[in-house]
Amino acid sequence: MAISPEEVLHVASLARLTLAPEEVGLFTRQLGEILAYVNKLAEVDTAGVTPMTHVLPEPEAFREDRVSDSLPREEALTNAPAREEGAFVVPRVI
Amino acid sequence: MDYEAVIGLEVHAQLLTESKIFCGCATRFGAPPNTQVCPVCLGMPGTLPVLNRRAVEFALKMALATHCRVAPESVFARKNYFYPDLPKGYQISQYERPLAEHGYLDIQVNGTSRRIGITRIHLEEDAGKLIHSDTRPVSFVDFNRTGVPLIEIVSEPELRTPEEAVAYLQGLRNILLYLGICDGNLEEGSLRCDANISLRPVGETAFGTKVEIKNMNSFRFLRQALEYEIRRQRALLLEGREILQETRLWDAAKGQTFSMRGKEEAHDYRYFPDPDLVPLKVSDAWLEDIRRSLPELPAARTRRFMEEYGLPEYDAGVLTADKALADYFEAVLATFPRPKQVSNWIMAEVLRELKKEEAGIASLKVAPRDLGRLLALVEEGAISGKMAKMVFEDMVTSGRDPETIIRERGLTQISDAGALEAQAREILAAHPKEVADYRAGKTKVLGFFVGQLMKRTKGQANPQLANEIFRKLLAD
């Protein structure tokens, strides 16, 4: 098995997901299958191949340091479940 | 058993760009909440970050100024965690391939110089700001700061004392100010510092368990937090107890650190290269342009102060260790071009004032031109050095110019030899015993006579002249 139930629970907690016991088993099996599938890549001989993080060539991908318009605050807060005095309100975190 | 501390600092500096690192929102401090945000920095689906060229240039300046090796190619990575100040659910940072590595900063503590290694400097985006309600179980989120460019400067664990840590942070801040890429405000958080600290028996080379300390927003708090932590860890070790690897917050009001989160909750950031951003390439030509654009840095300015102004190394070092102070010094010279005298005055009187107020030179009410004029008045003999100190104290509190103060307080110096001599004769006539003592070889009595004359003239006699007059009269 490529992934243990403990690892599934750990990843779930990092993602703030609560899993039912039967889901732990289901996802352990499914994620294991996915990982095993992706692991096929390990069969390729990559000795002498430079690791690559991006597929694009080398475009100049900069912007100049100029200020552009921000969103009107009303719009920025449109999807906020709760707001007060222009701020998003969230459950206390500390 | 004796322990030594092993300290490393992680310093975050906000870069003074006009716009954010990956979008065009303004970075201005103090704007109303959520007025400098857009779909990119709010993490809306479908948006793409585009790197601000100037943020890279500023980071490169710092890298060169701290003797780092700049990577020809570095990679942005996603640091994944959930927190309300992070709308995307990840922070764009650099991880395995940072912008620059292997630099150093020389620090001076108690007259000894030490070279502190800089592990790396990388670019990243700032998170938003959380304000916690005093009355209700809620926090308020302001995303204006989200996406403001930061550089993180990580030191090697080579600092050994709180004093060294403070000197290192001061040194970094000074370079940032010389470069003009960060305003260095610890209180407002444009410069932030976290410390990793562990203890180990003297002579041991392996590291002990380290603790991370956060929330030290002044040099004083950095020193106090490290001193506290050294005491706390030493006490635990002496009792044979274990140090927990954890993050602790400095509580300035209580003068203590307290545990924020333990190892079991330690973050697992699952870094991976950000597919939205191409690798950052820095060509030799670009780096050379940046190198040529570097301003005079503290070390070079120290040398220049020694060569151009003939200052001792110590004076030059103290003055240039604070860009604003060095600027002030040179501004005074524009009015009164005697470097050593100006330096003496700044090192003694001005620094004493600043220390008293725990403030920087920017808060000093005395304009450089006014200090120059004050020193010129002493030089001309219009007032004595002692009076000048009184006038200076007045200038510090009132911000008035020296001439006004001297006129209003009637602080002119009597340099009329005839007038002083008449009074000196009266003093000698009134103290025959002391005169006899002097003539018997107890020349120290001269100070007594001068003192009497000062008393009579309310301190306005030119002291040098008074000395001469008594010496002459007593020799007769």
Coordinates of C-alpha atoms in Angstrom, one line a residue:
Chain A
M1 CA 0.0 0.0 0.0
A2 CA 1.4 3.4 -1.0
I3 CA -0.3 5.4 1.8
S4 CA -1.4 4.5 5.3
P5 CA -4.7 5.4 7.0
E6 CA -2.6 7.6 9.4
E7 CA -1.2 9.6 6.5
V8 CA -4.7 10.0 5.1
L9 CA -5.9 11.4 8.4
H10 CA -2.9 13.7 8.6
V11 CA -3.5 15.1 5.1
A12 CA -7.2 15.5 5.9
S13 CA -6.4 17.4 9.0
L14 CA -4.0 19.7 7.1
A15 CA -6.9 20.3 4.6
R16 CA -9.3 20.9 7.5
L17 CA -11.4 17.9 6.4
T18 CA -13.2 15.6 8.8
L19 CA -13.4 12.1 7.5
A20 CA -15.9 9.4 8.6
P21 CA -14.3 6.1 9.5
E22 CA -15.5 4.4 6.3
E23 CA -14.1 7.3 4.3
V24 CA -10.7 6.8 5.8
G25 CA -10.7 3.2 4.3
L26 CA -12.1 4.4 1.0
F27 CA -9.6 7.2 0.5
T28 CA -6.7 5.1 1.7
R29 CA -7.5 2.6 -1.1
Q30 CA -8.2 5.3 -3.7
L31 CA -5.2 7.5 -2.9
G32 CA -3.0 4.4 -2.8
E33 CA -4.2 3.5 -6.3
I34 CA -3.5 7.0 -7.6
L35 CA -0.1 7.0 -6.1
A36 CA 0.8 3.6 -7.5
Y37 CA -0.3 4.8 -10.9
V38 CA 1.8 8.0 -10.7
N39 CA 4.6 5.9 -9.4
K40 CA 5.0 4.3 -12.8
L41 CA 7.0 7.4 -13.7
A42 CA 9.7 6.1 -11.3
E43 CA 10.3 3.2 -13.8
V44 CA 11.7 5.7 -16.3
D45 CA 15.5 6.0 -16.2
T46 CA 16.1 9.7 -15.5
A47 CA 19.8 9.5 -14.8
G48 CA 21.4 12.4 -16.6
V49 CA 18.2 14.3 -16.9
T50 CA 18.1 17.8 -15.3
P51 CA 15.1 18.2 -13.0
M52 CA 12.5 20.5 -14.4
T53 CA 9.9 22.5 -12.6
H54 CA 8.3 24.3 -15.5
V55 CA 7.5 23.5 -19.1
L56 CA 7.7 27.0 -20.5
P57 CA 10.8 28.3 -22.3
E58 CA 12.2 31.6 -20.9
P59 CA 9.8 34.4 -21.3
E60 CA 10.5 37.7 -19.6
A61 CA 7.6 37.5 -17.2
F62 CA 7.9 40.7 -15.2
R63 CA 5.6 43.6 -14.6
E64 CA 6.9 47.1 -13.9
D65 CA 6.4 48.5 -10.4
R66 CA 3.3 50.6 -11.2
V67 CA 0.1 50.9 -9.2
S68 CA -3.1 49.9 -10.9
D69 CA -6.6 50.2 -9.6
S70 CA -7.7 48.0 -6.8
L71 CA -11.2 46.6 -6.3
P72 CA -13.8 48.9 -4.8
R73 CA -14.1 47.6 -1.2
E74 CA -17.7 46.7 -1.6
E75 CA -16.8 44.4 -4.3
A76 CA -13.9 42.9 -2.5
L77 CA -16.2 42.1 0.5
T78 CA -19.1 40.8 -1.7
N79 CA -18.5 37.1 -0.8
A80 CA -17.6 37.7 2.9
P81 CA -20.0 35.7 5.2
A82 CA -19.5 38.4 7.8
R83 CA -17.9 41.9 7.6
E84 CA -17.5 44.8 9.9
E85 CA -16.0 48.2 9.3
G86 CA -14.5 47.2 6.0
A87 CA -12.9 44.0 7.4
F88 CA -13.7 40.4 6.8
V89 CA -14.8 38.9 10.1
V90 CA -13.7 35.3 11.0
P91 CA -13.9 33.2 14.1
R92 CA -11.1 34.2 16.6
V93 CA -7.9 32.4 15.7
I94 CA -5.6 33.0 18.7
Chain B
M1 CA 27.6 23.4 34.2
D2 CA 28.1 26.3 31.9
Y3 CA 26.0 26.7 28.8
E4 CA 26.3 28.8 25.7
A5 CA 23.5 30.0 23.5
V6 CA 23.2 29.2 19.9
I7 CA 21.0 31.9 18.1
G8 CA 19.9 32.3 14.5
L9 CA 17.6 35.0 13.2
E10 CA 15.0 35.0 10.5
V11 CA 14.4 38.6 9.4
H12 CA 11.6 39.7 7.2
A13 CA 11.9 43.1 5.5
Q14 CA 9.0 44.7 3.5
L15 CA 10.4 46.1 0.3
L16 CA 9.5 49.7 -0.5
T17 CA 8.0 49.1 -3.9
E18 CA 5.0 51.2 -5.0
S19 CA 2.9 48.1 -5.9
K20 CA 2.6 44.6 -4.6
I21 CA 4.9 41.7 -5.6
F22 CA 2.5 39.9 -7.9
C23 CA -0.2 42.5 -8.7
G24 CA -0.6 46.2 -9.1
C25 CA -2.3 47.0 -5.8
A26 CA -0.7 49.8 -3.8
T27 CA 1.5 49.0 -0.8
R28 CA 0.9 52.2 1.1
F29 CA 0.8 51.7 4.9
G30 CA -2.2 52.8 6.9
A31 CA -4.9 52.7 4.1
P32 CA -8.4 51.8 5.3
P33 CA -8.9 48.0 5.5
N34 CA -9.3 46.1 2.2
T35 CA -9.0 49.1 -0.1
Q36 CA -5.7 47.9 -1.7
V37 CA -6.8 44.5 -2.8
C38 CA -7.7 42.9 -6.1
P39 CA -8.6 39.4 -7.5
V40 CA -4.9 38.4 -7.6
C41 CA -4.0 39.2 -4.0
L42 CA -7.4 38.0 -2.8
G43 CA -6.7 34.6 -4.3
M44 CA -9.7 34.5 -6.6
P45 CA -9.8 31.5 -8.9
G46 CA -8.4 32.0 -12.4
T47 CA -6.1 34.9 -11.5
L48 CA -2.3 34.7 -12.2
P49 CA 0.6 36.4 -10.4
V50 CA 3.1 38.4 -12.4
L51 CA 6.4 39.3 -10.7
N52 CA 7.3 42.9 -9.9
R53 CA 10.7 43.6 -11.4
R54 CA 11.6 46.2 -8.8
A55 CA 11.0 43.8 -6.0
V56 CA 13.6 41.5 -7.5
E57 CA 16.0 44.4 -8.0
F58 CA 15.6 45.4 -4.3
A59 CA 16.2 41.8 -3.2
L60 CA 19.3 41.6 -5.4
K61 CA 20.7 44.8 -3.8
M62 CA 20.4 43.3 -0.4
A63 CA 22.0 40.0 -1.6
L64 CA 25.0 41.9 -3.0
A65 CA 25.3 44.2 0.0
T66 CA 25.5 41.1 2.2
H67 CA 28.0 39.3 0.0
C68 CA 25.6 36.6 -1.1
R69 CA 26.0 34.4 -4.1
V70 CA 23.0 35.1 -6.4
A71 CA 21.4 32.1 -8.1
P72 CA 21.2 32.5 -11.9
E73 CA 17.9 30.8 -11.6
S74 CA 15.6 30.6 -8.6
V75 CA 12.2 29.1 -8.2
F76 CA 9.0 30.3 -6.5
A77 CA 7.2 27.7 -4.3
R78 CA 3.9 27.4 -2.6
K79 CA 3.9 27.1 1.1
N80 CA 0.6 25.6 2.0
Y81 CA -1.3 26.3 5.2
F82 CA -4.7 27.5 6.2
Y83 CA -4.9 30.7 8.2
P84 CA -7.4 33.5 7.8
D85 CA -4.7 36.0 6.8
L86 CA -3.8 33.9 3.7
P87 CA -6.6 34.0 1.2
K88 CA -5.1 31.6 -1.4
G89 CA -4.4 28.9 1.2
Y90 CA -0.7 29.2 0.3
Q91 CA 2.0 31.8 0.5
I92 CA 4.2 32.2 -2.6
S93 CA 7.7 32.0 -1.3
Q94 CA 11.0 30.4 -2.4
Y95 CA 12.1 27.1 -0.9
E96 CA 14.6 24.7 -2.4
R97 CA 16.1 27.3 -4.8
P98 CA 16.2 30.7 -3.2
L99 CA 17.4 33.9 -4.8
A100 CA 20.7 34.1 -3.0
E101 CA 22.8 32.1 -0.5
H102 CA 26.1 32.1 1.4
G103 CA 26.5 35.7 2.5
Y104 CA 27.7 37.3 5.6
L105 CA 27.5 40.4 7.8
D106 CA 30.3 41.7 10.0
I107 CA 29.2 42.9 13.5
Q108 CA 31.0 44.6 16.3
V109 CA 30.2 43.9 19.9
N110 CA 32.4 45.3 22.7
G111 CA 35.1 46.2 20.3
T112 CA 35.3 42.7 18.8
S113 CA 34.4 42.0 15.2
R114 CA 32.6 38.8 14.2
R115 CA 31.5 37.6 10.9
I116 CA 27.9 36.1 10.9
G117 CA 27.0 33.9 8.0
I118 CA 23.8 34.5 6.1
T119 CA 22.3 31.3 4.9
R120 CA 19.9 32.6 2.3
I121 CA 17.8 35.5 1.1
H122 CA 14.6 34.8 -0.7
L123 CA 11.6 36.7 -2.0
E124 CA 8.1 36.1 -0.8
E125 CA 4.7 37.7 -0.4
D126 CA 3.4 39.1 2.9
A127 CA 0.2 37.8 4.5
G128 CA -2.7 39.9 5.6
K129 CA -3.2 41.5 8.9
L130 CA -5.4 40.0 11.7
I131 CA -6.9 42.2 14.4
H132 CA -8.4 40.3 17.3
S133 CA -11.5 41.6 19.0
D134 CA -11.1 42.4 22.7
T135 CA -14.7 41.7 23.4
R136 CA -15.9 39.0 21.1
P137 CA -14.5 35.7 19.9
V138 CA -13.8 37.1 16.4
S139 CA -10.9 38.4 14.4
F140 CA -10.9 41.1 11.7
V141 CA -9.0 40.5 8.5
D142 CA -7.4 43.2 6.4
F143 CA -5.8 42.0 3.1
N144 CA -4.1 45.3 2.2
R145 CA -0.8 43.8 3.3
T146 CA -1.4 40.5 1.4
G147 CA 1.1 40.4 -1.4
V148 CA 3.4 43.2 -0.2
P149 CA 6.9 42.1 -1.2
L150 CA 9.2 40.7 1.5
I151 CA 12.7 39.4 1.6
E152 CA 13.4 36.8 4.2
I153 CA 17.0 36.9 5.4
V154 CA 18.1 33.8 7.3
S155 CA 21.3 33.8 9.4
E156 CA 23.4 30.9 10.3
P157 CA 23.1 29.8 13.9
E158 CA 26.3 31.7 14.7
L159 CA 25.1 34.3 17.1
R160 CA 26.1 33.6 20.7
T161 CA 24.6 36.3 22.8
P162 CA 21.6 38.6 22.8
E163 CA 24.0 41.6 22.2
E164 CA 25.3 39.9 19.1
A165 CA 21.7 39.2 17.9
V166 CA 20.9 42.9 18.4
A167 CA 24.0 44.1 16.6
Y168 CA 23.3 41.7 13.7
L169 CA 19.7 43.0 13.4
Q170 CA 20.9 46.6 13.6
G171 CA 23.5 45.9 11.0
L172 CA 20.9 44.4 8.6
R173 CA 18.5 47.2 9.2
N174 CA 21.2 49.8 8.6
I175 CA 22.1 48.2 5.2
L176 CA 18.4 48.1 4.3
L177 CA 18.2 51.8 5.1
Y178 CA 21.4 52.7 3.2
L179 CA 20.0 50.8 0.2
G180 CA 16.6 52.6 0.6
I181 CA 14.7 49.3 0.0
C182 CA 12.9 49.0 3.4
D183 CA 12.0 51.7 6.0
G184 CA 13.2 49.4 8.8
N185 CA 10.3 50.2 11.2
L186 CA 10.2 47.4 13.7
E187 CA 7.2 48.7 15.6
E188 CA 5.0 49.0 12.5
G189 CA 6.3 45.6 11.3
S190 CA 8.0 46.7 8.1
L191 CA 11.0 44.9 9.6
R192 CA 10.3 41.7 11.6
C193 CA 12.5 39.3 13.4
D194 CA 12.1 35.8 14.7
A195 CA 14.8 34.0 16.6
N196 CA 15.8 30.4 17.0
I197 CA 17.6 29.7 20.2
S198 CA 19.0 26.7 21.9
L199 CA 21.5 26.1 24.6
R200 CA 24.4 23.6 24.8
P201 CA 27.2 22.9 27.3
V202 CA 30.3 25.0 26.5
G203 CA 32.6 22.9 24.4
E204 CA 29.8 20.8 22.9
T205 CA 29.4 21.1 19.1
A206 CA 26.0 19.4 18.6
F207 CA 23.0 21.7 18.9
G208 CA 20.4 21.4 21.7
T209 CA 16.7 21.5 21.1
K210 CA 15.7 24.8 19.7
V211 CA 12.8 27.1 20.4
E212 CA 11.5 29.7 18.0
I213 CA 10.6 33.1 19.4
K214 CA 8.2 35.5 17.7
N215 CA 6.7 38.9 18.3
M216 CA 9.8 40.9 19.2
N217 CA 9.1 44.3 17.6
S218 CA 12.0 46.3 18.9
F219 CA 15.7 45.9 19.5
R220 CA 15.0 46.0 23.3
F221 CA 12.4 43.3 23.1
L222 CA 14.7 41.1 21.0
R223 CA 17.4 41.4 23.7
Q224 CA 15.0 40.9 26.6
A225 CA 13.3 37.9 25.0
L226 CA 16.6 36.2 24.3
E227 CA 17.9 36.9 27.8
Y228 CA 14.7 35.5 29.2
E229 CA 14.8 32.5 27.1
I230 CA 18.4 31.8 28.0
R231 CA 17.5 31.9 31.7
R232 CA 14.4 29.7 31.2
Q233 CA 16.3 27.1 29.2
R234 CA 19.3 27.1 31.5
A235 CA 17.0 26.5 34.5
L236 CA 15.3 23.6 32.8
L237 CA 18.6 22.0 31.7
L238 CA 20.1 22.4 35.2
E239 CA 17.1 20.6 36.6
G240 CA 17.8 17.8 34.1
R241 CA 14.6 18.6 32.3
E242 CA 13.9 18.5 28.6
I243 CA 13.5 21.5 26.3
L244 CA 10.4 21.2 24.2
Q245 CA 10.7 22.2 20.5
E246 CA 8.1 24.8 20.2
T247 CA 7.2 28.3 19.1
R248 CA 7.0 30.9 21.8
L249 CA 5.7 34.5 21.8
W250 CA 7.3 37.4 23.6
D251 CA 5.0 39.1 25.9
A252 CA 6.5 42.6 26.4
A253 CA 4.1 43.5 29.2
K254 CA 5.0 40.5 31.3
G255 CA 8.6 40.3 30.2
Q256 CA 8.2 36.6 29.4
T257 CA 8.0 34.2 26.5
F258 CA 5.0 31.9 26.4
S259 CA 4.2 28.8 24.4
M260 CA 2.2 29.4 21.2
R261 CA 2.2 26.0 19.6
G262 CA 4.1 22.8 20.2
K263 CA 5.9 20.4 17.9
E264 CA 2.9 18.1 17.5
E265 CA 1.0 21.0 15.8
A266 CA 4.1 22.0 13.8
H267 CA 3.2 22.9 10.3
D268 CA 3.6 20.6 7.4
Y269 CA 3.8 23.0 4.5
R270 CA 3.9 20.6 1.6
Y271 CA 6.1 23.0 -0.5
F272 CA 6.0 22.6 -4.2
P273 CA 7.2 24.8 -7.2
D274 CA 4.5 27.3 -8.1
P275 CA 3.3 26.3 -11.6
D276 CA 2.0 29.9 -12.2
L277 CA 5.4 31.5 -12.0
V278 CA 8.3 30.8 -14.4
P279 CA 11.7 30.4 -12.8
L280 CA 13.3 33.7 -12.0
K281 CA 16.4 34.2 -14.1
V282 CA 19.1 36.7 -13.2
S283 CA 21.6 37.4 -15.9
D284 CA 25.2 38.4 -15.2
A285 CA 24.4 41.7 -17.0
W286 CA 21.4 42.5 -14.8
L287 CA 23.4 41.6 -11.7
E288 CA 26.2 43.9 -12.9
D289 CA 23.8 46.8 -13.4
I290 CA 22.5 46.3 -9.8
R291 CA 26.0 46.1 -8.5
R292 CA 26.9 49.4 -10.2
S293 CA 23.7 51.0 -8.7
L294 CA 24.6 50.2 -5.1
P295 CA 25.0 53.3 -3.0
E296 CA 27.8 53.8 -0.5
L297 CA 27.3 51.2 2.2
P298 CA 28.2 51.5 5.9
A299 CA 31.6 49.9 5.7
A300 CA 32.7 52.1 2.8
R301 CA 31.3 55.2 4.6
T302 CA 33.3 54.3 7.7
R303 CA 36.5 54.3 5.6
R304 CA 35.6 57.5 3.9
F305 CA 34.9 59.2 7.3
M306 CA 38.3 58.2 8.4
E307 CA 40.1 59.3 5.3
E308 CA 38.1 62.4 4.3
Y309 CA 37.4 63.7 7.8
G310 CA 40.3 62.3 9.7
L311 CA 38.1 60.7 12.3
P312 CA 39.3 57.8 14.5
E313 CA 37.9 54.4 13.5
Y314 CA 35.7 54.3 16.5
D315 CA 34.0 57.6 15.8
A316 CA 33.5 56.7 12.1
G317 CA 32.1 53.4 13.1
V318 CA 29.6 54.8 15.5
L319 CA 28.4 57.6 13.2
T320 CA 28.0 55.3 10.1
A321 CA 26.3 52.5 12.1
D322 CA 23.1 54.6 11.7
K323 CA 22.5 56.1 8.3
A324 CA 20.4 59.0 9.7
L325 CA 23.1 59.8 12.2
A326 CA 25.8 59.8 9.6
D327 CA 23.6 62.1 7.4
Y328 CA 23.1 64.4 10.4
F329 CA 26.9 64.6 11.0
E330 CA 27.6 65.5 7.4
A331 CA 24.7 68.1 7.4
V332 CA 26.3 69.8 10.5
L333 CA 29.6 69.9 8.7
A334 CA 28.0 72.0 6.0
T335 CA 27.6 74.8 8.6
F336 CA 30.6 74.1 10.7
P337 CA 33.3 72.2 8.8
R338 CA 35.4 70.9 11.7
P339 CA 34.8 67.1 11.6
K340 CA 36.4 66.1 14.9
Q341 CA 34.7 68.8 16.9
V342 CA 31.3 67.9 15.3
S343 CA 31.9 64.2 15.9
N344 CA 32.9 64.8 19.5
W345 CA 29.7 66.8 20.1
I346 CA 27.5 64.2 18.4
M347 CA 29.1 61.3 20.1
A348 CA 28.7 62.9 23.6
E349 CA 25.8 65.3 23.7
V350 CA 23.6 64.2 20.9
L351 CA 23.9 60.5 21.6
R352 CA 23.3 61.1 25.3
E353 CA 20.1 62.9 24.4
L354 CA 18.9 60.1 22.1
K355 CA 19.7 57.5 24.6
K356 CA 17.7 59.3 27.3
E357 CA 14.7 59.4 25.0
E358 CA 15.4 56.0 23.4
A359 CA 14.8 57.7 20.1
G360 CA 16.4 58.0 16.8
I361 CA 18.1 61.1 15.4
A362 CA 15.0 61.8 13.3
S363 CA 13.1 62.8 16.5
L364 CA 15.9 65.3 17.6
K365 CA 14.5 68.8 17.5
V366 CA 17.9 70.3 16.8
A367 CA 18.4 71.0 13.1
P368 CA 21.9 70.2 11.9
R369 CA 22.4 73.9 10.9
D370 CA 21.5 75.0 14.4
L371 CA 24.0 72.6 16.0
G372 CA 26.6 73.9 13.5
R373 CA 25.9 77.5 14.5
L374 CA 26.2 76.6 18.2
L375 CA 29.6 75.0 17.7
A376 CA 30.7 78.1 15.6
L377 CA 29.7 80.4 18.5
V378 CA 31.9 78.3 20.9
E379 CA 34.7 78.5 18.4
E380 CA 34.4 82.3 18.1
G381 CA 34.5 82.6 21.9
A382 CA 31.0 84.1 22.1
I383 CA 30.0 81.4 24.6
S384 CA 31.9 78.8 26.6
G385 CA 31.7 75.1 26.1
K386 CA 29.8 74.8 29.3
M387 CA 27.2 77.4 28.2
A388 CA 26.9 75.6 24.9
K389 CA 25.8 72.5 26.7
M390 CA 23.1 74.5 28.5
V391 CA 22.0 76.1 25.2
F392 CA 22.0 72.6 23.6
E393 CA 19.7 71.2 26.3
D394 CA 17.3 74.1 25.7
M395 CA 17.5 73.5 21.9
V396 CA 16.6 69.8 22.5
T397 CA 13.5 70.7 24.4
S398 CA 12.4 73.9 22.6
G399 CA 13.7 73.4 19.1
R400 CA 14.8 77.1 19.1
D401 CA 17.9 78.3 17.4
P402 CA 21.0 79.0 19.6
E403 CA 21.2 82.8 19.0
T404 CA 17.6 83.3 20.3
I405 CA 18.4 81.2 23.4
I406 CA 21.7 83.0 24.1
R407 CA 20.0 86.4 23.8
E408 CA 17.0 85.6 25.9
R409 CA 19.0 83.9 28.7
G410 CA 21.7 86.5 28.6
L411 CA 24.3 83.9 28.1
T412 CA 27.1 85.9 26.7
Q413 CA 30.6 85.2 27.7
I414 CA 32.8 87.9 29.2
S415 CA 36.0 88.0 27.2
D416 CA 36.9 91.5 28.3
A417 CA 40.3 91.0 30.0
G418 CA 40.1 94.3 31.8
A419 CA 36.8 93.7 33.5
L420 CA 37.8 90.2 34.5
E421 CA 41.1 91.3 35.9
A422 CA 39.6 93.8 38.2
Q423 CA 37.3 91.2 39.7
A424 CA 40.2 88.7 39.9
R425 CA 42.3 91.2 42.0
E426 CA 39.4 91.5 44.4
I427 CA 39.2 87.7 44.8
L428 CA 42.9 87.4 45.4
A429 CA 42.7 90.2 48.0
A430 CA 39.9 88.4 49.8
H431 CA 41.8 85.0 50.0
P432 CA 45.3 85.7 51.3
K433 CA 45.7 82.1 52.7
E434 CA 45.0 80.5 49.3
V435 CA 47.3 83.0 47.6
A436 CA 50.1 81.9 50.0
D437 CA 49.3 78.3 49.3
Y438 CA 49.6 78.8 45.6
R439 CA 52.9 80.6 46.0
A440 CA 54.1 77.7 48.2
G441 CA 53.6 75.4 45.2
K442 CA 49.9 74.2 45.7
T443 CA 49.0 75.3 42.2
K444 CA 45.8 73.4 42.3
V445 CA 44.3 76.4 44.2
L446 CA 44.1 78.0 40.8
G447 CA 40.9 76.1 40.2
F448 CA 39.4 77.6 43.3
F449 CA 40.1 81.1 42.1
V450 CA 38.6 80.5 38.7
G451 CA 35.6 79.0 40.4
Q452 CA 35.2 82.2 42.5
L453 CA 35.3 84.3 39.4
M454 CA 32.8 82.1 37.7
K455 CA 30.5 82.5 40.6
R456 CA 30.7 86.2 40.5
T457 CA 30.1 86.4 36.8
K458 CA 27.3 83.8 36.9
G459 CA 29.4 81.5 34.8
Q460 CA 29.9 84.1 32.0
A461 CA 33.6 84.6 32.4
N462 CA 35.6 83.1 29.6
P463 CA 37.3 80.2 31.5
Q464 CA 40.4 80.1 29.5
L465 CA 40.9 83.9 29.9
A466 CA 40.2 83.6 33.6
N467 CA 42.9 81.0 34.0
E468 CA 45.4 83.2 32.2
I469 CA 44.6 86.2 34.3
F470 CA 45.0 84.4 37.6
R471 CA 48.2 82.8 36.5
K472 CA 49.6 86.2 35.5
L473 CA 48.4 88.0 38.7
L474 CA 49.8 85.2 41.0
A475 CA 53.1 85.2 39.2
D476 CA 53.6 88.9 39.8

